[in-house]
Amino acid sequence: MNPHHHLDDATLVRYAAGNLDDAFALVVASHLALCPHCFAALREAENIGGVLLDAVESEPMRTGSFELMMEKLHSDADVAVKERVVAAAPLGDVPVPLQRFVGPRLSEIKWRTIAPGIRKYVLPTSGRDGSNLYMLHIAPGMAVPEHGHGGAEITLILSGVYRDDMGVFGPGDVADLDEHVEHQPKVELGAPCICLVATEKPTRFKDFLSRLLQPLTGI
Amino acid sequence: MRPAPEIVRGTSGASAKDAEVSALHLQWMRAVAQDKDTEAFRGLFAYYGPRITALLMKSGAGRDVAEDIGQEALMRVWRKAPLYRAEMGSVSAWVFTIARNARIDKLRRRSSQFHQDIDDMELESDAPSGEDSTITNQRADMVQTALGVLPAEQREIIELAYIEDLSQSEIAKRLSLPLGTVKSRLRLAYGRLRTQLGALS
């Protein structure tokens, strides 16, 4: 898979620095698992962290700190080091970080219909630190009402294709949007679009009907 | 009795890392990974322990908490050493990710699971594969040089993000800047580094 729509550099840097909340970190990690381009870019962003760590003015540690830690290490039952995850042959069609919540297969997600043609699955950690985290299953040909965002929004396409002013988004692509962007995604005919979304704040729909729908759909 | 170990003072900070030090750290990493070499690990601890402690204090932890988390991070270094490969980045970059994850888990009480899922992954990419440690250290040098010549306003924002672990809106507030300016400075800073590195490959 070689996605065409990538992470905003600012998002990548914040992820590398560890500043994103869990909801955004999960969407970013899921994209990274699918995107060699952003994955390579992440390594560079982490190099920045390394250089800054080298340059930091060090703080003295307690005497005997090292010996104490070695004792701890030896008394711990040998914690097995996790095998390296190889993304080349992932199980199923769900990116590895997301599998923790929904298992390996998109076909096994427990959707809930929230509006005609729109199904939703809210992840258990959603809202824990302010941001919402959910998946959407949108029927072929369906248009999501034009909306802006109360805050940043990041969407990772897992299956199917949608189109909006910014282009065509397919599996692995990420739409990493500022709070100012308004868009009206329309799912292409042929297959439903399944995506993973993190939003900083509930999205505000533009027109009246959509605003009526919003409590229902919560998009 | 053993002479007072280096770890109490730590090696001096605020200086650029030279090639010899980087090579030594790589050697230590291999000795820890392959032979569980305690003395090599003592070397890594002496260098990184006081720096990670400082990183956590700058992220808002008190001295004791910072040192405890620093210790936890170094324990992860010991356990995960066999997973380190040069193409992941410099030893310092790799240790930074471990410290960052410990900061997410212990200080911020969020979860670094998603980061960890990616950290150990191998992806095919257009970056040179099987990159050897010489190139890795060269790249780290380039990042160091590029950071050194970054305009102060960009460098400041990079440090607030990586070292103090401030969110974008916290940075905006601290510097009395619009959120959009914070974002664009982050992008500019990172873009410059990428351009420099692009010249290398």
Coordinates of C-alpha atoms in Angstrom, one line a residue:
Chain A
M1 CA 0.0 0.0 0.0
N2 CA 1.4 3.4 -0.9
P3 CA -0.9 6.2 0.3
H4 CA -1.0 9.5 -1.5
H5 CA -2.3 11.8 1.2
H6 CA 0.1 12.1 4.1
L7 CA 0.4 13.6 7.6
D8 CA 0.9 17.3 8.1
D9 CA 4.5 17.8 9.1
A10 CA 3.4 19.5 12.3
T11 CA 1.4 16.4 13.3
L12 CA 4.3 14.2 12.6
V13 CA 6.6 16.3 14.8
R14 CA 4.1 16.4 17.6
Y15 CA 3.7 12.6 17.4
A16 CA 7.5 12.1 17.5
A17 CA 7.7 14.5 20.5
G18 CA 4.9 12.6 22.2
N19 CA 2.5 15.6 22.4
L20 CA -0.6 14.1 20.8
D21 CA -3.4 12.8 22.9
D22 CA -4.3 9.1 22.7
A23 CA -7.0 9.5 20.1
F24 CA -4.8 11.4 17.6
A25 CA -1.8 9.2 18.4
L26 CA -3.8 6.1 17.5
V27 CA -4.9 7.5 14.1
V28 CA -1.4 8.7 13.4
A29 CA 0.2 5.4 14.4
S30 CA -2.3 3.5 12.2
H31 CA -1.4 5.6 9.2
L32 CA 2.3 5.1 9.9
A33 CA 1.8 1.4 9.9
L34 CA 0.5 1.7 6.3
C35 CA 2.7 4.4 4.9
P36 CA 6.4 4.0 4.2
H37 CA 6.7 7.6 3.3
C38 CA 5.5 9.0 6.7
F39 CA 7.3 6.1 8.5
A40 CA 10.7 7.3 7.1
A41 CA 9.8 10.9 7.9
L42 CA 9.0 9.8 11.5
R43 CA 12.5 8.5 11.9
E44 CA 13.9 11.9 11.0
A45 CA 11.6 13.6 13.4
E46 CA 12.8 11.2 16.1
N47 CA 16.4 12.1 15.3
I48 CA 15.5 15.6 16.3
G49 CA 14.5 14.2 19.7
G50 CA 17.9 12.4 19.9
V51 CA 19.9 15.6 19.2
L52 CA 17.9 17.6 21.7
L53 CA 18.4 14.9 24.3
D54 CA 22.2 15.0 23.7
A55 CA 22.1 18.8 24.2
V56 CA 20.0 18.9 27.3
E57 CA 21.8 20.2 30.5
S58 CA 22.0 16.9 32.5
E59 CA 20.7 16.6 36.1
P60 CA 22.6 14.6 38.7
M61 CA 21.1 11.3 39.8
R62 CA 21.1 9.8 43.3
T63 CA 24.2 8.0 44.4
G64 CA 23.8 4.2 43.9
S65 CA 21.1 4.8 41.3
F66 CA 22.6 2.4 38.8
E67 CA 23.2 -0.5 41.3
L68 CA 19.6 -0.1 42.5
M69 CA 18.3 -0.3 39.0
M70 CA 20.4 -3.4 38.2
E71 CA 19.0 -5.1 41.3
K72 CA 15.5 -4.3 40.2
L73 CA 16.3 -5.7 36.7
H74 CA 17.7 -8.9 38.1
S75 CA 14.9 -9.5 40.5
D76 CA 12.2 -9.0 37.8
A77 CA 11.2 -12.2 36.2
D78 CA 12.9 -12.0 32.8
V79 CA 10.4 -9.8 31.0
A80 CA 10.3 -11.3 27.5
V81 CA 11.0 -8.7 24.8
K82 CA 8.2 -8.5 22.4
E83 CA 9.0 -9.9 19.0
R84 CA 9.5 -7.3 16.3
V85 CA 6.3 -6.6 14.5
V86 CA 6.7 -6.9 10.8
A87 CA 4.2 -4.9 8.9
A88 CA 4.8 -6.6 5.6
A89 CA 2.4 -9.4 6.4
P90 CA -0.1 -8.1 8.9
L91 CA -2.9 -10.3 9.9
G92 CA -6.3 -9.0 8.5
D93 CA -7.1 -5.6 7.1
V94 CA -7.0 -3.5 10.3
P95 CA -3.7 -1.6 11.0
V96 CA -1.8 -3.1 13.9
P97 CA -2.3 -0.3 16.5
L98 CA -6.1 -0.3 15.9
Q99 CA -6.3 -4.1 16.2
R100 CA -6.0 -3.7 19.9
F101 CA -9.6 -2.4 19.9
V102 CA -11.4 -4.0 17.0
G103 CA -9.4 -7.1 16.2
P104 CA -7.8 -7.9 12.8
R105 CA -10.8 -7.7 10.5
L106 CA -13.0 -4.8 9.4
S107 CA -15.8 -7.2 8.6
E108 CA -16.1 -8.0 12.3
I109 CA -16.7 -4.5 13.7
K110 CA -19.9 -4.1 15.7
W111 CA -21.4 -1.2 13.8
R112 CA -24.4 0.8 15.0
T113 CA -26.6 2.6 12.4
I114 CA -26.8 6.3 13.2
A115 CA -28.5 7.6 10.0
P116 CA -29.5 6.1 6.7
G117 CA -26.3 4.9 5.1
I118 CA -24.1 5.8 8.0
R119 CA -22.9 3.4 10.6
K120 CA -20.6 4.2 13.5
Y121 CA -18.4 2.4 16.0
V122 CA -17.2 4.5 19.0
L123 CA -13.9 3.3 20.4
P124 CA -13.9 2.6 24.1
T125 CA -11.2 5.2 24.8
S126 CA -13.2 8.0 23.0
G127 CA -13.5 11.2 24.9
R128 CA -11.1 10.1 27.6
D129 CA -8.8 13.1 27.1
G130 CA -11.1 15.4 25.2
S131 CA -10.9 14.1 21.7
N132 CA -13.4 11.8 20.2
L133 CA -12.3 8.6 18.5
Y134 CA -14.6 6.6 16.2
M135 CA -15.0 4.6 13.0
L136 CA -17.5 5.3 10.3
H137 CA -19.0 3.0 7.7
I138 CA -20.5 5.1 4.9
A139 CA -22.6 3.7 2.1
P140 CA -21.5 4.0 -1.5
G141 CA -22.6 7.2 -3.2
M142 CA -23.4 8.8 0.2
A143 CA -22.4 12.4 0.9
V144 CA -21.5 13.6 4.3
P145 CA -23.0 17.1 4.9
E146 CA -20.5 19.9 4.4
H147 CA -18.9 20.7 7.7
G148 CA -16.1 22.7 9.3
H149 CA -14.4 21.6 12.5
G150 CA -14.6 23.0 16.0
G151 CA -11.0 21.7 16.3
A152 CA -8.5 19.6 14.4
E153 CA -9.8 16.4 12.8
I154 CA -7.8 13.5 11.4
T155 CA -9.3 10.8 9.2
L156 CA -7.6 7.6 8.0
I157 CA -9.3 5.7 5.2
L158 CA -9.2 2.0 5.8
S159 CA -11.4 0.8 2.9
G160 CA -13.3 2.3 0.0
V161 CA -12.8 5.7 -1.5
Y162 CA -14.2 9.2 -1.0
R163 CA -13.7 12.5 -2.8
D164 CA -13.9 16.1 -1.7
D165 CA -12.3 19.4 -2.7
M166 CA -8.9 18.2 -1.5
G167 CA -8.9 15.1 -3.8
V168 CA -9.6 11.4 -3.8
F169 CA -8.9 9.5 -0.7
G170 CA -8.4 5.8 -0.7
P171 CA -7.1 3.1 1.7
G172 CA -4.2 4.3 3.8
D173 CA -4.7 7.9 2.9
V174 CA -5.0 10.4 5.8
A175 CA -6.9 13.7 5.8
D176 CA -5.2 15.7 8.5
L177 CA -7.3 18.9 8.7
D178 CA -7.0 22.2 10.5
E179 CA -9.9 23.6 12.5
H180 CA -10.5 26.1 9.6
V181 CA -11.0 23.6 6.8
E182 CA -14.5 22.8 5.6
H183 CA -15.2 19.9 3.4
Q184 CA -18.0 17.7 2.0
P185 CA -16.7 14.2 1.5
K186 CA -18.7 12.0 -1.0
V187 CA -18.2 8.3 -1.0
E188 CA -17.5 6.8 -4.5
L189 CA -19.9 4.3 -5.9
G190 CA -19.1 0.7 -5.7
A191 CA -18.1 0.1 -2.1
P192 CA -18.7 1.6 1.3
C193 CA -16.0 3.8 2.8
I194 CA -14.7 2.7 6.2
C195 CA -12.5 5.2 8.1
L196 CA -11.0 6.0 11.5
V197 CA -11.6 9.5 12.8
A198 CA -10.2 11.5 15.7
T199 CA -11.8 15.0 16.4
E200 CA -10.7 17.5 18.9
K201 CA -14.2 18.8 19.5
P202 CA -17.6 17.9 18.0
T203 CA -17.7 19.0 14.4
R204 CA -20.2 21.7 13.6
F205 CA -22.3 21.2 10.6
K206 CA -23.1 24.1 8.4
D207 CA -26.7 23.9 7.2
F208 CA -29.8 23.5 9.3
L209 CA -30.7 20.0 8.4
S210 CA -27.3 18.8 9.1
R211 CA -27.3 20.5 12.4
L212 CA -30.5 18.7 13.2
L213 CA -28.8 15.5 12.3
Q214 CA -25.7 16.1 14.3
P215 CA -26.9 15.0 17.7
L216 CA -27.9 11.8 15.8
T217 CA -24.7 11.2 13.9
G218 CA -22.2 13.0 16.1
I219 CA -19.9 13.4 13.2
Chain B
M1 CA 35.7 0.0 47.2
R2 CA 34.8 1.1 43.7
P3 CA 35.5 4.7 42.8
A4 CA 32.5 6.9 42.8
P5 CA 30.8 6.1 39.6
E6 CA 30.4 8.6 36.8
I7 CA 26.6 8.4 37.1
V8 CA 26.4 10.6 40.1
R9 CA 27.6 13.6 38.2
G10 CA 26.7 12.5 34.7
T11 CA 28.6 13.5 31.7
S12 CA 28.4 17.1 30.9
G13 CA 25.4 18.3 28.9
A14 CA 24.7 21.1 26.5
S15 CA 27.4 20.0 24.1
A16 CA 27.3 18.6 20.7
K17 CA 27.8 14.9 20.4
D18 CA 30.9 14.0 18.6
A19 CA 31.4 11.0 16.3
E20 CA 33.6 9.1 18.8
V21 CA 30.9 9.3 21.5
S22 CA 28.3 8.1 19.0
A23 CA 30.4 5.2 18.0
L24 CA 31.0 4.3 21.6
H25 CA 27.3 4.3 22.3
L26 CA 26.7 2.0 19.4
Q27 CA 29.3 -0.4 20.7
W28 CA 27.7 -0.3 24.2
M29 CA 24.3 -1.0 22.7
R30 CA 25.6 -4.0 20.9
A31 CA 27.3 -5.3 24.1
V32 CA 24.1 -4.9 26.0
A33 CA 22.0 -6.5 23.3
Q34 CA 24.3 -9.4 22.7
D35 CA 26.0 -10.1 26.0
K36 CA 23.9 -8.3 28.6
D37 CA 27.1 -6.5 29.4
T38 CA 26.6 -4.6 32.7
E39 CA 29.6 -2.4 32.3
A40 CA 28.5 -1.2 28.8
F41 CA 25.1 -0.5 30.3
R42 CA 26.7 1.5 33.1
G43 CA 28.2 3.7 30.3
L44 CA 24.8 4.2 28.7
F45 CA 23.2 4.9 32.1
A46 CA 25.9 7.5 32.9
Y47 CA 25.2 9.3 29.7
Y48 CA 21.5 9.0 29.3
G49 CA 20.2 8.7 32.9
P50 CA 21.0 12.3 33.9
R51 CA 19.7 13.6 30.5
I52 CA 16.4 11.8 30.7
T53 CA 16.0 13.0 34.3
A54 CA 16.6 16.5 33.0
L55 CA 14.1 16.0 30.2
L56 CA 11.4 14.9 32.6
M57 CA 12.1 17.8 35.0
K58 CA 11.7 20.2 32.1
S59 CA 8.5 18.4 31.3
G60 CA 7.2 19.4 34.7
A61 CA 8.2 16.4 36.9
G62 CA 9.7 16.9 40.4
R63 CA 13.3 15.6 40.8
D64 CA 12.3 12.3 42.5
V65 CA 9.6 11.5 40.0
A66 CA 11.9 12.5 37.1
E67 CA 14.6 10.2 38.3
D68 CA 12.2 7.3 38.9
I69 CA 10.8 7.6 35.4
G70 CA 14.3 8.0 34.1
Q71 CA 15.2 4.7 35.8
E72 CA 12.2 3.1 34.3
A73 CA 13.2 4.3 30.9
L74 CA 16.7 2.9 31.3
M75 CA 15.3 -0.4 32.3
R76 CA 13.4 -0.4 29.0
V77 CA 16.6 0.3 27.2
W78 CA 18.2 -2.8 28.8
R79 CA 15.3 -5.0 27.9
K80 CA 14.7 -3.7 24.4
A81 CA 18.4 -3.3 23.3
P82 CA 18.2 -6.4 21.1
L83 CA 15.5 -4.7 19.0
Y84 CA 17.6 -1.7 18.2
R85 CA 19.0 -1.4 14.6
A86 CA 20.9 1.4 13.1
E87 CA 18.3 2.1 10.4
M88 CA 15.9 3.2 13.2
G89 CA 18.1 6.2 13.8
S90 CA 20.9 7.1 16.2
V91 CA 21.2 5.6 19.6
S92 CA 20.2 8.9 21.1
A93 CA 17.1 9.1 18.9
W94 CA 16.1 5.6 19.9
V95 CA 16.7 6.3 23.6
F96 CA 14.7 9.5 23.2
T97 CA 11.7 7.5 21.9
I98 CA 11.9 5.2 25.0
A99 CA 12.1 8.2 27.3
R100 CA 9.2 9.8 25.4
N101 CA 7.1 6.7 25.9
A102 CA 7.9 6.5 29.6
R103 CA 6.9 10.1 29.8
I104 CA 3.6 9.4 28.1
D105 CA 2.8 6.4 30.4
K106 CA 4.1 7.6 33.7
L107 CA 4.0 11.4 33.7
R108 CA 1.0 12.1 31.4
R109 CA -0.8 8.9 32.3
R110 CA -1.8 8.3 28.8
S111 CA -0.8 5.2 26.8
S112 CA 2.3 4.8 24.7
Q113 CA 1.0 1.5 23.3
F114 CA 0.3 3.0 19.9
H115 CA 3.8 4.5 19.7
Q116 CA 5.3 1.2 20.7
D117 CA 3.4 -0.7 18.0
I118 CA 5.2 1.5 15.5
D119 CA 8.6 1.8 17.2
D120 CA 9.6 -1.8 16.6
M121 CA 8.1 -2.1 13.2
E122 CA 9.9 -2.6 10.0
L123 CA 8.4 -1.0 6.9
E124 CA 9.7 -1.1 3.4
S125 CA 10.4 2.4 2.4
D126 CA 12.3 4.4 -0.1
A127 CA 14.9 5.3 2.5
P128 CA 18.1 3.4 2.1
S129 CA 17.5 -0.1 3.6
G130 CA 19.9 -1.8 5.8
E131 CA 21.4 1.6 6.5
D132 CA 24.6 1.1 8.3
S133 CA 25.6 2.9 11.5
T134 CA 28.0 5.3 9.8
I135 CA 25.2 6.7 7.6
T136 CA 22.9 6.8 10.6
N137 CA 25.3 8.8 12.6
Q138 CA 26.0 11.1 9.7
R139 CA 22.2 11.8 9.5
A140 CA 22.1 12.5 13.2
D141 CA 25.0 15.0 12.7
M142 CA 23.1 16.7 9.9
V143 CA 20.1 17.1 12.1
Q144 CA 22.3 18.5 14.8
T145 CA 23.9 21.0 12.3
A146 CA 20.5 21.9 10.9
L147 CA 19.0 22.5 14.4
G148 CA 22.0 24.7 15.2
V149 CA 21.3 27.1 12.3
L150 CA 17.5 27.1 12.8
P151 CA 16.1 30.6 13.4
A152 CA 15.7 31.1 17.2
E153 CA 11.9 31.3 16.9
Q154 CA 11.7 27.9 15.2
R155 CA 14.2 26.3 17.5
E156 CA 12.3 27.5 20.5
I157 CA 9.1 25.9 19.3
I158 CA 10.8 22.6 18.5
E159 CA 12.3 22.6 22.0
L160 CA 9.0 23.3 23.7
A161 CA 7.4 20.4 21.8
Y162 CA 10.2 17.8 22.4
I163 CA 11.7 18.8 25.7
E164 CA 8.9 20.5 27.6
D165 CA 6.2 18.4 26.0
L166 CA 3.8 21.3 25.5
S167 CA 0.8 20.8 23.2
Q168 CA 0.3 23.2 20.3
S169 CA -2.2 25.3 22.2
E170 CA 0.0 25.4 25.3
I171 CA 2.9 26.6 23.1
A172 CA 0.6 29.2 21.5
K173 CA -0.4 30.4 25.0
R174 CA 3.1 30.5 26.3
L175 CA 4.4 32.5 23.4
S176 CA 1.2 34.6 22.9
L177 CA 1.0 33.4 19.3
P178 CA -1.9 32.3 17.2
L179 CA -2.2 28.5 16.9
G180 CA -1.6 28.7 13.1
T181 CA 1.8 30.4 13.6
V182 CA 2.9 27.7 16.0
K183 CA 1.9 25.1 13.4
S184 CA 3.6 26.8 10.5
R185 CA 6.8 27.3 12.5
L186 CA 6.9 23.6 13.4
R187 CA 6.4 22.8 9.7
L188 CA 9.1 25.2 8.6
A189 CA 11.6 23.9 11.2
Y190 CA 11.0 20.3 10.2
G191 CA 11.0 21.2 6.5
R192 CA 14.5 22.7 6.8
L193 CA 15.8 19.6 8.5
R194 CA 14.3 17.4 5.7
T195 CA 15.9 19.6 3.0
Q196 CA 19.3 19.3 4.6
L197 CA 18.9 15.5 4.9
G198 CA 17.6 15.2 1.4
A199 CA 21.0 16.6 0.2
L200 CA 22.6 13.6 2.0
S201 CA 20.7 10.8 0.4

